[in-house]
Coordinates of C-alpha atoms in Angstrom, one line a residue:
Chain A
M1 CA 91.5 58.1 126.2
T2 CA 93.9 57.8 123.3
L3 CA 92.2 58.1 120.0
L4 CA 95.2 57.9 117.7
E5 CA 98.5 56.2 118.3
T6 CA 101.5 55.6 116.1
R7 CA 104.4 53.4 117.0
N8 CA 107.7 53.4 115.1
L9 CA 106.0 55.0 112.1
S10 CA 108.5 55.2 109.2
K11 CA 108.4 56.1 105.5
S12 CA 111.3 56.4 103.2
F13 CA 111.3 57.5 99.5
G14 CA 114.3 55.8 98.0
G15 CA 117.2 57.1 100.1
L16 CA 115.3 59.8 101.9
Q17 CA 113.9 59.0 105.3
A18 CA 110.8 61.2 105.3
I19 CA 109.4 59.9 108.5
D20 CA 111.7 58.2 111.0
K21 CA 110.3 56.0 113.8
V22 CA 107.7 58.5 115.0
S23 CA 105.7 57.4 118.0
L24 CA 102.9 59.7 118.9
K25 CA 99.6 59.7 120.9
V26 CA 96.6 62.0 120.4
E27 CA 94.1 62.1 123.3
Q28 CA 90.4 62.4 122.6
N29 CA 88.9 65.9 122.5
T30 CA 92.2 67.7 122.3
I31 CA 93.8 69.9 119.7
H32 CA 97.2 68.5 118.9
G33 CA 99.6 70.7 117.0
L34 CA 102.2 69.4 114.6
I35 CA 105.0 71.8 113.8
G36 CA 108.4 71.7 112.2
P37 CA 110.5 73.4 109.6
N38 CA 109.8 73.0 105.9
G39 CA 110.4 69.5 104.7
S40 CA 110.3 68.0 108.2
G41 CA 107.7 65.5 107.2
K42 CA 104.5 66.9 108.5
S43 CA 102.4 66.4 105.3
T44 CA 104.0 63.0 104.8
F45 CA 102.9 62.1 108.3
F46 CA 99.3 63.0 107.5
N47 CA 99.5 61.1 104.2
L48 CA 100.6 58.0 106.2
L49 CA 97.8 58.3 108.7
T50 CA 95.1 58.7 106.0
G51 CA 96.3 55.9 103.8
V52 CA 97.4 58.0 100.9
Y53 CA 100.9 56.5 101.4
Q54 CA 101.6 53.1 102.8
P55 CA 104.1 53.1 105.7
D56 CA 107.3 51.0 105.8
D57 CA 107.5 47.7 107.6
G58 CA 107.5 47.8 111.3
S59 CA 105.2 50.7 111.5
H60 CA 102.0 50.6 113.5
I61 CA 99.0 53.0 113.5
N62 CA 96.0 52.5 115.7
F63 CA 92.9 54.6 115.4
D64 CA 90.0 54.3 117.8
G65 CA 91.0 50.8 118.7
V66 CA 91.5 49.6 115.1
N67 CA 94.8 48.8 113.5
I68 CA 94.8 50.9 110.3
T69 CA 98.5 50.5 109.5
N70 CA 98.0 49.1 106.0
S71 CA 94.3 50.0 105.4
P72 CA 93.4 51.7 102.1
A73 CA 92.4 55.4 102.3
H74 CA 88.7 54.8 101.9
A75 CA 88.5 52.3 104.7
I76 CA 90.3 54.7 107.1
A77 CA 87.9 57.5 106.1
G78 CA 85.0 55.1 106.9
L79 CA 86.3 54.7 110.4
G80 CA 86.0 58.5 111.0
L81 CA 89.3 59.9 110.2
A82 CA 88.9 63.0 108.0
R83 CA 91.5 65.5 106.7
T84 CA 91.9 68.6 104.7
F85 CA 94.7 69.2 102.2
Q86 CA 97.2 72.0 102.1
L87 CA 96.2 72.5 98.4
L88 CA 92.6 71.9 99.3
R89 CA 91.9 69.5 96.5
L90 CA 88.3 70.6 96.1
Y91 CA 86.1 69.1 93.4
G92 CA 86.2 72.2 91.3
E93 CA 83.5 71.5 88.7
L94 CA 81.1 70.2 91.3
S95 CA 78.8 72.7 93.1
V96 CA 79.5 73.7 96.7
L97 CA 76.6 71.5 97.8
D98 CA 77.8 68.5 95.9
N99 CA 81.3 68.9 97.4
V100 CA 80.0 68.5 100.9
M101 CA 77.6 65.7 99.8
V102 CA 80.6 63.8 98.5
G103 CA 82.0 64.2 102.0
Y104 CA 79.0 62.4 103.3
H105 CA 79.8 59.4 101.1
P106 CA 81.0 57.0 103.9
H107 CA 77.5 57.2 105.5
T108 CA 75.5 56.5 102.4
K109 CA 73.0 53.8 103.3
Y110 CA 72.2 52.5 99.8
G111 CA 74.5 50.5 97.5
P112 CA 76.1 51.8 94.4
L113 CA 73.6 50.1 92.1
A114 CA 70.5 51.3 94.1
P115 CA 69.8 54.1 91.6
L116 CA 68.9 51.4 89.1
F117 CA 66.8 49.2 91.3
N118 CA 65.5 51.3 94.1
G119 CA 65.2 54.9 93.0
A120 CA 62.7 55.7 95.7
A121 CA 65.1 54.9 98.5
V122 CA 67.8 56.9 96.8
R123 CA 65.7 59.9 96.5
R124 CA 64.4 59.7 100.0
Q125 CA 67.8 59.5 101.6
D126 CA 69.4 62.1 99.3
K127 CA 66.7 64.5 100.3
A128 CA 67.5 64.1 104.0
V129 CA 71.2 64.3 103.3
K130 CA 70.7 67.4 101.2
E131 CA 68.9 69.1 104.1
E132 CA 71.5 68.2 106.6
M133 CA 74.3 69.4 104.2
E134 CA 72.5 72.7 103.6
E135 CA 72.4 73.2 107.3
L136 CA 76.1 72.6 107.5
L137 CA 76.7 75.1 104.6
E138 CA 74.5 77.6 106.6
F139 CA 76.7 77.0 109.6
I140 CA 80.0 77.6 107.8
G141 CA 78.5 80.5 105.9
L142 CA 78.4 79.2 102.4
A143 CA 74.7 78.6 102.0
D144 CA 74.3 81.5 99.5
H145 CA 76.9 79.8 97.3
A146 CA 75.5 76.3 97.4
E147 CA 74.8 76.1 93.6
I148 CA 78.1 77.6 92.5
P149 CA 81.0 75.4 91.2
A150 CA 83.6 75.2 93.9
A151 CA 86.3 76.5 91.5
E152 CA 84.5 79.9 91.4
L153 CA 84.7 80.6 95.2
S154 CA 87.2 83.0 96.6
G155 CA 90.3 81.8 98.4
G156 CA 88.8 82.1 101.9
Q157 CA 85.6 80.5 100.9
R158 CA 87.5 77.6 99.4
R159 CA 89.3 77.0 102.7
L160 CA 85.9 77.0 104.5
L161 CA 84.5 74.5 101.9
A162 CA 87.4 72.2 102.4
L163 CA 86.7 72.3 106.1
G164 CA 83.0 71.7 105.4
R165 CA 83.7 68.7 103.2
A166 CA 85.7 67.1 105.9
I167 CA 83.1 67.8 108.6
A168 CA 80.4 66.3 106.3
M169 CA 82.2 63.0 106.9
R170 CA 81.0 63.2 110.5
P171 CA 84.6 62.3 111.6
K172 CA 85.8 61.5 115.1
M173 CA 89.1 63.1 114.3
L174 CA 90.0 65.8 111.9
L175 CA 93.5 66.4 110.4
L176 CA 94.0 70.0 109.3
D177 CA 96.9 70.6 106.9
E178 CA 97.9 74.2 107.2
P179 CA 94.3 75.6 107.4
G180 CA 95.5 79.2 107.5
A181 CA 97.9 79.1 104.6
G182 CA 97.5 82.1 102.4
L183 CA 95.0 83.9 104.6
S184 CA 95.4 87.4 106.1
P185 CA 95.9 87.5 109.9
V186 CA 92.3 88.7 110.4
N187 CA 91.0 85.8 108.3
V188 CA 93.2 83.3 110.1
D189 CA 91.7 84.4 113.4
S190 CA 88.1 84.0 112.2
L191 CA 89.0 80.6 110.6
M192 CA 90.4 79.4 113.9
S193 CA 87.3 80.5 115.8
T194 CA 85.2 78.6 113.2
I195 CA 87.4 75.6 113.8
M196 CA 87.0 75.9 117.6
T197 CA 83.2 76.1 117.2
L198 CA 83.1 73.1 114.9
K199 CA 85.2 71.2 117.4
E200 CA 82.7 71.9 120.2
R201 CA 79.6 71.3 118.0
Y202 CA 80.8 68.0 116.5
N203 CA 82.8 66.8 119.4
L204 CA 86.0 66.5 117.4
T205 CA 89.6 65.7 118.1
I206 CA 91.9 67.8 115.9
V207 CA 95.5 67.4 114.7
V208 CA 96.7 70.6 113.1
V209 CA 99.8 71.3 111.0
E210 CA 100.4 75.0 110.9
H211 CA 103.2 77.4 110.1
I212 CA 101.7 80.3 111.9
L213 CA 103.2 79.7 115.3
K214 CA 100.9 82.1 117.0
V215 CA 97.9 80.1 116.0
V216 CA 99.5 76.8 117.2
M217 CA 100.7 78.3 120.5
T218 CA 97.3 79.7 121.4
T219 CA 94.9 76.9 120.4
C220 CA 96.8 73.6 120.9
D221 CA 96.7 71.5 124.0
T222 CA 99.8 69.5 123.1
I223 CA 102.4 70.2 120.4
S224 CA 104.7 67.7 118.7
V225 CA 107.7 69.0 116.8
L226 CA 109.1 67.2 113.8
D227 CA 112.5 67.8 112.2
H228 CA 114.0 65.7 109.4
G229 CA 111.3 63.1 109.9
Q230 CA 112.0 62.6 113.7
K231 CA 110.0 63.8 116.6
I232 CA 112.3 66.0 118.5
S233 CA 110.0 67.5 121.2
E234 CA 106.6 67.1 122.6
G235 CA 104.6 68.8 125.3
T236 CA 102.5 71.8 126.2
P237 CA 103.0 75.0 124.1
E238 CA 105.0 76.5 127.0
F239 CA 107.3 73.5 127.2
V240 CA 107.9 73.3 123.5
K241 CA 108.5 77.0 123.2
N242 CA 111.4 76.8 125.7
D243 CA 112.8 73.5 124.5
P244 CA 116.4 74.2 123.2
A245 CA 116.0 71.3 120.6
V246 CA 113.1 73.1 119.0
V247 CA 114.8 76.4 118.9
E248 CA 117.8 74.8 117.3
A249 CA 115.7 73.1 114.7
Y250 CA 114.0 76.3 113.7
L251 CA 116.8 78.8 113.8
G252 CA 120.1 77.0 114.0
R253 CA 122.5 76.8 116.9
E254 CA 123.8 80.3 116.8
M255 CA 120.7 82.2 117.3
A256 CA 120.3 83.9 120.6
D257 CA 117.4 82.9 122.9
E258 CA 115.9 86.4 123.0
D259 CA 115.4 86.5 119.2
I260 CA 113.6 83.2 119.2
R261 CA 111.2 84.2 121.9
A262 CA 110.5 87.3 120.0
A263 CA 109.9 85.3 116.8
M264 CA 107.5 82.9 118.5
D265 CA 105.6 85.5 120.3
A266 CA 105.1 87.6 117.2
Chain B
M1 CA 68.0 80.9 73.1
L2 CA 65.3 82.3 75.1
F3 CA 63.0 79.8 73.5
L4 CA 65.2 76.9 74.8
S5 CA 65.2 78.4 78.3
R6 CA 61.4 78.6 78.2
I7 CA 61.2 74.9 77.3
A8 CA 63.6 74.1 80.2
D9 CA 61.4 76.1 82.6
L10 CA 58.3 74.3 81.3
I11 CA 60.0 70.9 81.8
E12 CA 60.9 72.0 85.4
A13 CA 57.3 73.0 86.0
L14 CA 56.0 69.7 84.8
A15 CA 58.5 67.8 86.9
Q16 CA 57.2 69.7 89.9
R17 CA 53.8 68.0 89.4
H18 CA 55.2 64.6 89.0
R19 CA 58.8 63.4 88.5
L20 CA 58.0 61.2 85.6
L21 CA 55.7 63.6 83.8
P22 CA 58.2 65.2 81.4
W23 CA 59.6 61.7 80.6
L24 CA 56.1 60.3 79.7
L25 CA 55.3 63.4 77.6
A26 CA 58.6 63.1 75.7
Y27 CA 58.0 59.4 75.2
A28 CA 54.5 60.1 73.8
L29 CA 55.9 62.7 71.4
L30 CA 58.6 60.4 70.3
L31 CA 56.0 57.6 69.5
T32 CA 54.6 59.8 66.8
L33 CA 58.0 60.4 65.1
P34 CA 57.8 57.5 62.5
F35 CA 54.5 58.9 61.2
I36 CA 55.8 62.4 60.9
L37 CA 59.0 61.2 59.2
S38 CA 57.2 58.8 56.7
T39 CA 54.5 61.3 55.8
L40 CA 56.7 64.3 55.4
F41 CA 59.9 62.6 54.2
N42 CA 60.5 58.9 53.6
D43 CA 61.1 55.7 55.4
Y44 CA 64.8 55.9 55.2
L45 CA 64.8 58.6 57.8
I46 CA 63.2 56.2 60.3
D47 CA 66.2 53.9 59.7
L48 CA 68.4 56.9 60.5
A49 CA 66.4 57.6 63.6
N50 CA 67.0 54.0 64.7
R51 CA 70.7 54.4 64.2
A52 CA 70.6 57.7 66.1
C53 CA 68.9 55.8 69.0
L54 CA 71.7 53.2 69.1
F55 CA 74.3 55.9 69.1
I56 CA 72.4 57.8 71.8
M57 CA 72.7 54.7 74.0
L58 CA 76.4 54.4 73.2
A59 CA 77.1 58.1 73.8
V60 CA 75.1 58.1 77.1
G61 CA 77.0 55.0 78.2
L62 CA 80.4 56.4 77.2
N63 CA 79.5 59.6 79.1
I64 CA 79.2 57.6 82.4
V65 CA 82.8 56.3 82.2
K66 CA 84.3 59.3 80.4
G67 CA 82.1 62.2 81.4
F68 CA 81.1 61.3 85.0
C69 CA 84.1 59.3 86.0
G70 CA 86.8 60.9 83.9
Q71 CA 88.4 57.7 82.5
V72 CA 89.5 58.2 79.0
T73 CA 88.5 55.1 77.1
V74 CA 88.7 54.5 73.4
G75 CA 87.6 50.9 73.4
H76 CA 83.9 51.5 73.7
I77 CA 83.2 50.4 70.1
G78 CA 84.8 47.0 70.9
L79 CA 82.2 46.5 73.6
Y80 CA 79.5 47.4 71.1
A81 CA 81.0 44.8 68.8
I82 CA 81.0 42.2 71.6
G83 CA 77.3 42.8 72.4
A84 CA 76.4 42.7 68.7
V85 CA 78.3 39.5 67.8
T86 CA 77.3 37.7 71.0
S87 CA 73.6 38.3 70.5
A88 CA 73.8 37.5 66.8
V89 CA 75.7 34.2 67.2
L90 CA 73.4 33.1 70.1
S91 CA 70.3 33.7 68.1
L92 CA 71.4 32.4 64.7
E93 CA 70.2 29.0 63.6
P94 CA 73.0 26.4 63.8
G95 CA 74.8 25.6 60.5
G96 CA 74.4 29.1 58.9
F97 CA 76.3 30.7 56.0
G98 CA 80.0 30.4 55.7
G99 CA 80.6 28.4 58.9
A100 CA 79.1 31.0 61.2
L101 CA 78.3 29.8 64.7
G102 CA 74.7 29.5 65.7
F103 CA 72.9 28.4 68.9
G104 CA 69.3 29.1 67.8
L105 CA 68.3 30.8 71.0
S106 CA 65.3 33.2 71.2
V107 CA 66.3 36.9 70.7
W108 CA 64.8 37.7 74.0
V109 CA 67.3 35.3 75.6
S110 CA 70.3 36.2 73.5
I111 CA 70.1 40.0 74.1
P112 CA 70.3 39.7 78.0
I113 CA 73.1 37.2 77.7
A114 CA 74.9 39.5 75.3
V115 CA 74.5 42.4 77.8
I116 CA 75.9 40.3 80.6
V117 CA 78.9 39.1 78.5
T118 CA 79.6 42.7 77.5
A119 CA 79.4 43.8 81.1
F120 CA 82.2 41.3 81.9
A121 CA 84.1 42.5 78.9
G122 CA 83.7 46.1 80.3
L123 CA 85.2 44.9 83.6
I124 CA 88.3 43.7 81.6
V125 CA 88.5 46.9 79.6
G126 CA 88.3 48.8 82.9
L127 CA 91.1 46.9 84.6
P128 CA 93.9 49.0 83.1
S129 CA 92.3 52.1 84.6
V130 CA 93.3 50.9 88.1
R131 CA 97.0 51.7 87.1
L132 CA 96.8 53.9 84.1
E133 CA 95.6 57.4 83.5
G134 CA 94.9 59.7 80.6
A135 CA 96.6 59.0 77.3
Y136 CA 98.1 55.7 78.5
L137 CA 94.7 54.4 79.5
A138 CA 93.4 55.6 76.1
L139 CA 96.1 53.6 74.4
A140 CA 95.4 50.4 76.4
T141 CA 91.6 50.6 75.8
L142 CA 92.2 51.4 72.1
G143 CA 94.2 48.2 71.8
L144 CA 91.6 46.1 73.5
G145 CA 88.8 47.6 71.4
E146 CA 90.6 47.2 68.1
S147 CA 91.7 43.6 68.9
V148 CA 88.0 42.7 69.3
R149 CA 87.3 43.9 65.8
I150 CA 90.3 42.1 64.4
F151 CA 89.4 38.9 66.2
I152 CA 85.9 39.1 64.6
A153 CA 87.4 39.9 61.2
V154 CA 89.6 36.8 61.2
T155 CA 87.3 34.3 62.8
P156 CA 84.9 32.6 60.3
A157 CA 82.7 31.4 63.1
L158 CA 82.0 35.1 63.9
G159 CA 81.4 36.2 60.4
S160 CA 85.0 37.1 59.4
S161 CA 85.0 39.1 56.1
T162 CA 81.6 38.1 54.8
G163 CA 79.8 39.2 58.0
L164 CA 76.9 37.6 59.8
M165 CA 73.7 37.4 57.7
M166 CA 70.0 36.6 58.4
I167 CA 70.2 37.5 62.0
P168 CA 66.6 36.9 63.3
A169 CA 64.5 39.8 64.3
P170 CA 62.8 39.8 67.8
S171 CA 59.1 38.9 67.9
I172 CA 56.2 38.9 70.3
G173 CA 53.8 36.1 69.4
S174 CA 53.2 36.6 65.7
F175 CA 54.3 40.3 65.7
V176 CA 57.8 40.6 64.3
F177 CA 60.0 43.7 64.8
D178 CA 61.4 43.5 61.3
S179 CA 60.4 46.9 59.8
F180 CA 62.1 50.2 60.4
T181 CA 59.0 51.6 62.2
S182 CA 58.4 48.6 64.5
Y183 CA 62.1 48.4 65.4
Y184 CA 62.0 52.1 66.1
Y185 CA 59.7 51.6 69.1
L186 CA 62.2 49.0 70.4
V187 CA 65.4 51.1 70.2
M188 CA 63.6 54.4 71.1
T189 CA 62.2 52.8 74.3
A190 CA 65.7 51.4 75.1
A191 CA 67.3 54.8 74.5
V192 CA 64.7 56.7 76.7
V193 CA 65.1 54.2 79.5
G194 CA 68.8 54.4 79.2
I195 CA 68.8 58.2 79.4
Y196 CA 66.5 58.0 82.5
F197 CA 68.8 55.6 84.3
S198 CA 71.9 57.6 83.4
F199 CA 70.3 60.6 85.2
A200 CA 69.3 58.3 88.1
I201 CA 72.9 57.3 88.5
L202 CA 74.3 60.9 88.1
R203 CA 72.0 62.2 90.8
S204 CA 72.8 59.6 93.4
A205 CA 75.8 59.1 95.7
T206 CA 77.1 56.8 93.0
G207 CA 77.2 59.6 90.4
R208 CA 78.8 62.0 92.9
A209 CA 81.4 59.4 93.7
F210 CA 82.2 59.1 89.9
Q211 CA 82.5 62.8 89.6
A212 CA 84.7 63.1 92.7
I213 CA 87.1 60.6 91.2
R214 CA 87.1 62.6 87.9
E215 CA 87.9 65.8 89.8
D216 CA 90.5 64.5 92.3
T217 CA 91.3 60.9 92.8
I218 CA 93.2 61.3 96.1
A219 CA 90.6 63.6 97.6
A220 CA 87.9 61.1 96.6
S221 CA 89.7 58.2 98.3
V222 CA 90.2 60.3 101.5
N223 CA 86.5 61.1 101.4
G224 CA 85.8 57.3 101.8
I225 CA 85.2 56.4 98.1
N226 CA 86.6 53.1 97.0
V227 CA 88.2 54.5 93.9
M228 CA 89.0 51.1 92.3
K229 CA 85.5 49.7 92.9
Y230 CA 83.8 52.8 91.5
K231 CA 86.1 53.1 88.4
L232 CA 85.3 49.5 87.5
L233 CA 81.6 50.0 88.2
A234 CA 81.6 53.0 85.7
F235 CA 83.2 50.7 83.1
V236 CA 80.7 48.0 83.7
L237 CA 77.7 50.3 83.6
S238 CA 78.9 51.9 80.4
A239 CA 79.5 48.4 79.0
I240 CA 75.9 47.5 79.7
Y241 CA 74.8 50.4 77.6
A242 CA 77.2 49.4 74.8
G243 CA 76.2 45.8 75.0
L244 CA 72.5 46.5 74.7
A245 CA 73.1 48.9 71.9
G246 CA 75.2 46.3 70.1
A247 CA 72.7 43.6 70.6
L248 CA 69.9 45.8 69.3
F249 CA 72.0 46.7 66.3
A250 CA 72.6 43.1 65.4
H251 CA 68.8 42.3 65.2
M252 CA 67.9 45.5 63.5
P253 CA 66.6 45.1 59.9
P254 CA 68.1 43.9 57.6
G255 CA 69.8 41.7 60.2
Y256 CA 73.3 42.0 58.9
L257 CA 76.5 42.5 60.8
H258 CA 80.0 43.3 59.5
H259 CA 83.2 44.1 61.4
N260 CA 83.5 47.3 59.4
N261 CA 80.8 48.6 61.7
F262 CA 83.3 48.6 64.6
T263 CA 86.3 50.4 63.3
V264 CA 88.4 53.1 64.9
I265 CA 86.5 55.6 62.6
E266 CA 83.3 54.6 64.4
M267 CA 85.0 55.1 67.7
V268 CA 86.1 58.6 66.6
T269 CA 82.5 59.4 65.5
L270 CA 81.3 58.3 68.9
L271 CA 83.9 60.5 70.7
L272 CA 82.8 63.4 68.4
M273 CA 79.2 63.0 69.6
V274 CA 80.2 63.1 73.3
V275 CA 82.6 66.0 72.8
L276 CA 80.2 68.0 70.7
G277 CA 77.5 67.4 73.3
G278 CA 79.8 68.3 76.1
I279 CA 81.7 65.8 78.1
G280 CA 79.8 64.8 81.3
N281 CA 76.5 66.3 80.1
V282 CA 73.8 63.7 79.5
W283 CA 71.5 65.8 77.3
G284 CA 74.5 67.1 75.4
G285 CA 75.5 63.5 74.6
V286 CA 72.0 62.8 73.3
I287 CA 72.0 66.0 71.1
G288 CA 75.6 65.2 69.9
A289 CA 74.5 61.7 68.9
I290 CA 71.6 63.0 66.9
V291 CA 73.5 65.8 65.2
V292 CA 76.5 63.6 64.3
T293 CA 74.4 60.7 63.1
I294 CA 72.6 63.0 60.7
A295 CA 75.9 64.8 59.7
Y296 CA 77.5 61.4 59.2
D297 CA 74.7 60.3 56.9
Q298 CA 74.7 63.5 54.9
T299 CA 78.5 63.6 54.4
K300 CA 79.2 59.9 53.7
D301 CA 79.0 60.4 49.9
L302 CA 80.9 63.7 50.0
V303 CA 83.5 63.5 47.3
V304 CA 85.9 66.2 46.1
Y305 CA 87.7 65.9 42.8
F306 CA 91.4 66.6 42.9
M307 CA 93.3 66.4 39.6
D308 CA 90.3 64.4 38.3
R309 CA 90.6 61.9 41.1
P310 CA 87.7 61.5 43.6
I311 CA 88.7 61.9 47.3
V312 CA 86.3 61.0 50.1
I313 CA 86.6 63.8 52.5
Q314 CA 84.2 62.7 55.3
P315 CA 87.0 61.5 57.6
L316 CA 88.8 64.8 57.0
V317 CA 85.7 66.8 57.8
F318 CA 85.0 64.8 61.0
G319 CA 88.6 64.9 62.2
L320 CA 88.8 68.7 61.6
S321 CA 85.5 69.4 63.3
M322 CA 86.8 67.4 66.3
V323 CA 90.0 69.6 66.5
L324 CA 88.0 72.8 66.1
L325 CA 85.5 71.7 68.8
V326 CA 88.2 70.9 71.3
L327 CA 89.9 74.2 70.6
F328 CA 86.9 76.5 70.6
M329 CA 84.1 74.7 72.4
P330 CA 85.7 72.4 74.8
R331 CA 82.5 72.1 76.9
G332 CA 80.3 71.4 73.9
I333 CA 76.7 72.3 73.3
G334 CA 75.6 71.1 76.7
G335 CA 78.3 73.0 78.6
W336 CA 77.4 76.2 76.8
F337 CA 73.7 75.8 77.5
E338 CA 74.4 75.0 81.1
G339 CA 76.4 78.2 81.4
V340 CA 73.6 80.3 79.9
R341 CA 71.1 78.7 82.3
R342 CA 73.3 79.3 85.3
N343 CA 73.8 82.9 84.4
R344 CA 70.1 83.4 84.0
R345 CA 69.4 81.9 87.4
F346 CA 72.1 84.0 88.9
I347 CA 70.5 87.2 87.4
Q348 CA 67.1 86.1 88.6
R349 CA 68.3 85.6 92.1
S350 CA 70.1 88.9 92.2
E351 CA 67.0 90.7 91.0
E352 CA 65.0 89.0 93.7
K353 CA 67.5 90.1 96.3
L354 CA 67.5 93.6 95.0
G355 CA 63.7 93.6 95.1
D356 CA 63.8 92.4 98.7
A357 CA 66.2 95.1 99.7
A358 CA 64.1 97.7 98.0
R359 CA 61.0 96.5 99.9
N360 CA 62.8 96.4 103.2
S361 CA 64.2 99.9 103.0

């Protein structure tokens, strides 16, 4: 079943066509990789899907049977589409626990004025949510740091927290924007195994943007390749790896095939 | 320092028994304050305490929009003015002094109406926040706040330059809240309830949404928070505090209201309270309000003679302390205390862990 579908998705900033008529389908329960050289439009693509940017006319985005083309970001989040950011965007002053509790926001059962009129219900639900979120922190290995402000975590812990905050939204689909950026190879491997466990545990569909090709090639079921805002290739890792168009986008026309294989296998 | 931490621990222990116990205890202690002040000092200090309570309400309210939600507003004193003038005009007898408006409503009716009117005004002050941020938002709200004062100053129906006089005091049956002491119970209760509700908001999903918006607006919207709705809500909530404080100010003895109570200087004083207490820290705001109210009262007659000419240096002192605070204590008293407490808890936990490890080995 197709969970996410874009048709003719376009976005231009002034004269720059950042995303150019991209049509893409993401099947349920798969890991879909999105790769492409720097500036090819991967992050813009995520920003369009999550409502951070509004797409140009003629675009169409469908998520879980709902047309979300021009929906505001908070409404899209409410439908179960969560994401992480390349630069994390954690709530630095808030504690680790509060960070994930903000993630739970779309499922809050009481209204924004309930603390004034119905304190008992607020306390009751918050207690339950807190327990659930502590369990989640336990699972991603941040339980010992629950009270610490997010800004005081180490780099790797911050990446985990960003992931935890997105999972707290109980999403159907998770968009990961370069989850491994800035991590050592060992840490990337452990992060990817955490992501795989989370996928099984919470029954997620994942779209991942990643520069570390080894990660993408080994974990993704399908890969789409963007270049200059256009989708130039799509298929299994094996297919994409051997697609001349991809090779050209990454390394230019002149490069010999052997070198490319070597680079991708590294 | 250790003493303060002990008190904090004691409060926590009380809260373990029942959530409201520390609040009731504090309220009971505060009830005795007028007797202590009038026996040890004089009645004037009770009036000062009343003013402190009003400023506590203002500071706690401003903290919601500025501290929790991170929206820089400098128009808060304008909302205070709207609350005060609305309640005063509604409760004044028709045909008062100098062409002042009057509707002759009961004070218990005029205050809630004033609060509702101020809440709407808060919504209007908040509208620029949808598009503007930081210094630009500050400028827009400053303009709105100051225009309220000027509007009052030039409108005879609202008091203009003479001010509104003989504003009635609230009463229950034959008991009239027209003395400093009786009015103290009114404003103190309002302030305590205000502080309590501010905590209730802070510790709910609503408060977390406010803080998320303060920390990162884009992340907050992607986390499913309707940023616009919550920003406006923060403005409305803080306006309710300002409106109530303003209305209570209008009916406070001697029942006189002048637009000079709502100048930019007052706004700076209010900001100083919030910054001194620590932006975003509720108790900090309360402490800041008390400290600054007392300091304001003590320095208002401070005059320095320069070449035989008197110079009032209070604005200078306040402005300078604001600059020094922002430079050297940006998190205020509250932030500093929070840090000390967190360190203490961290040390405690580490010691516990070490103890466990020692026992296990």
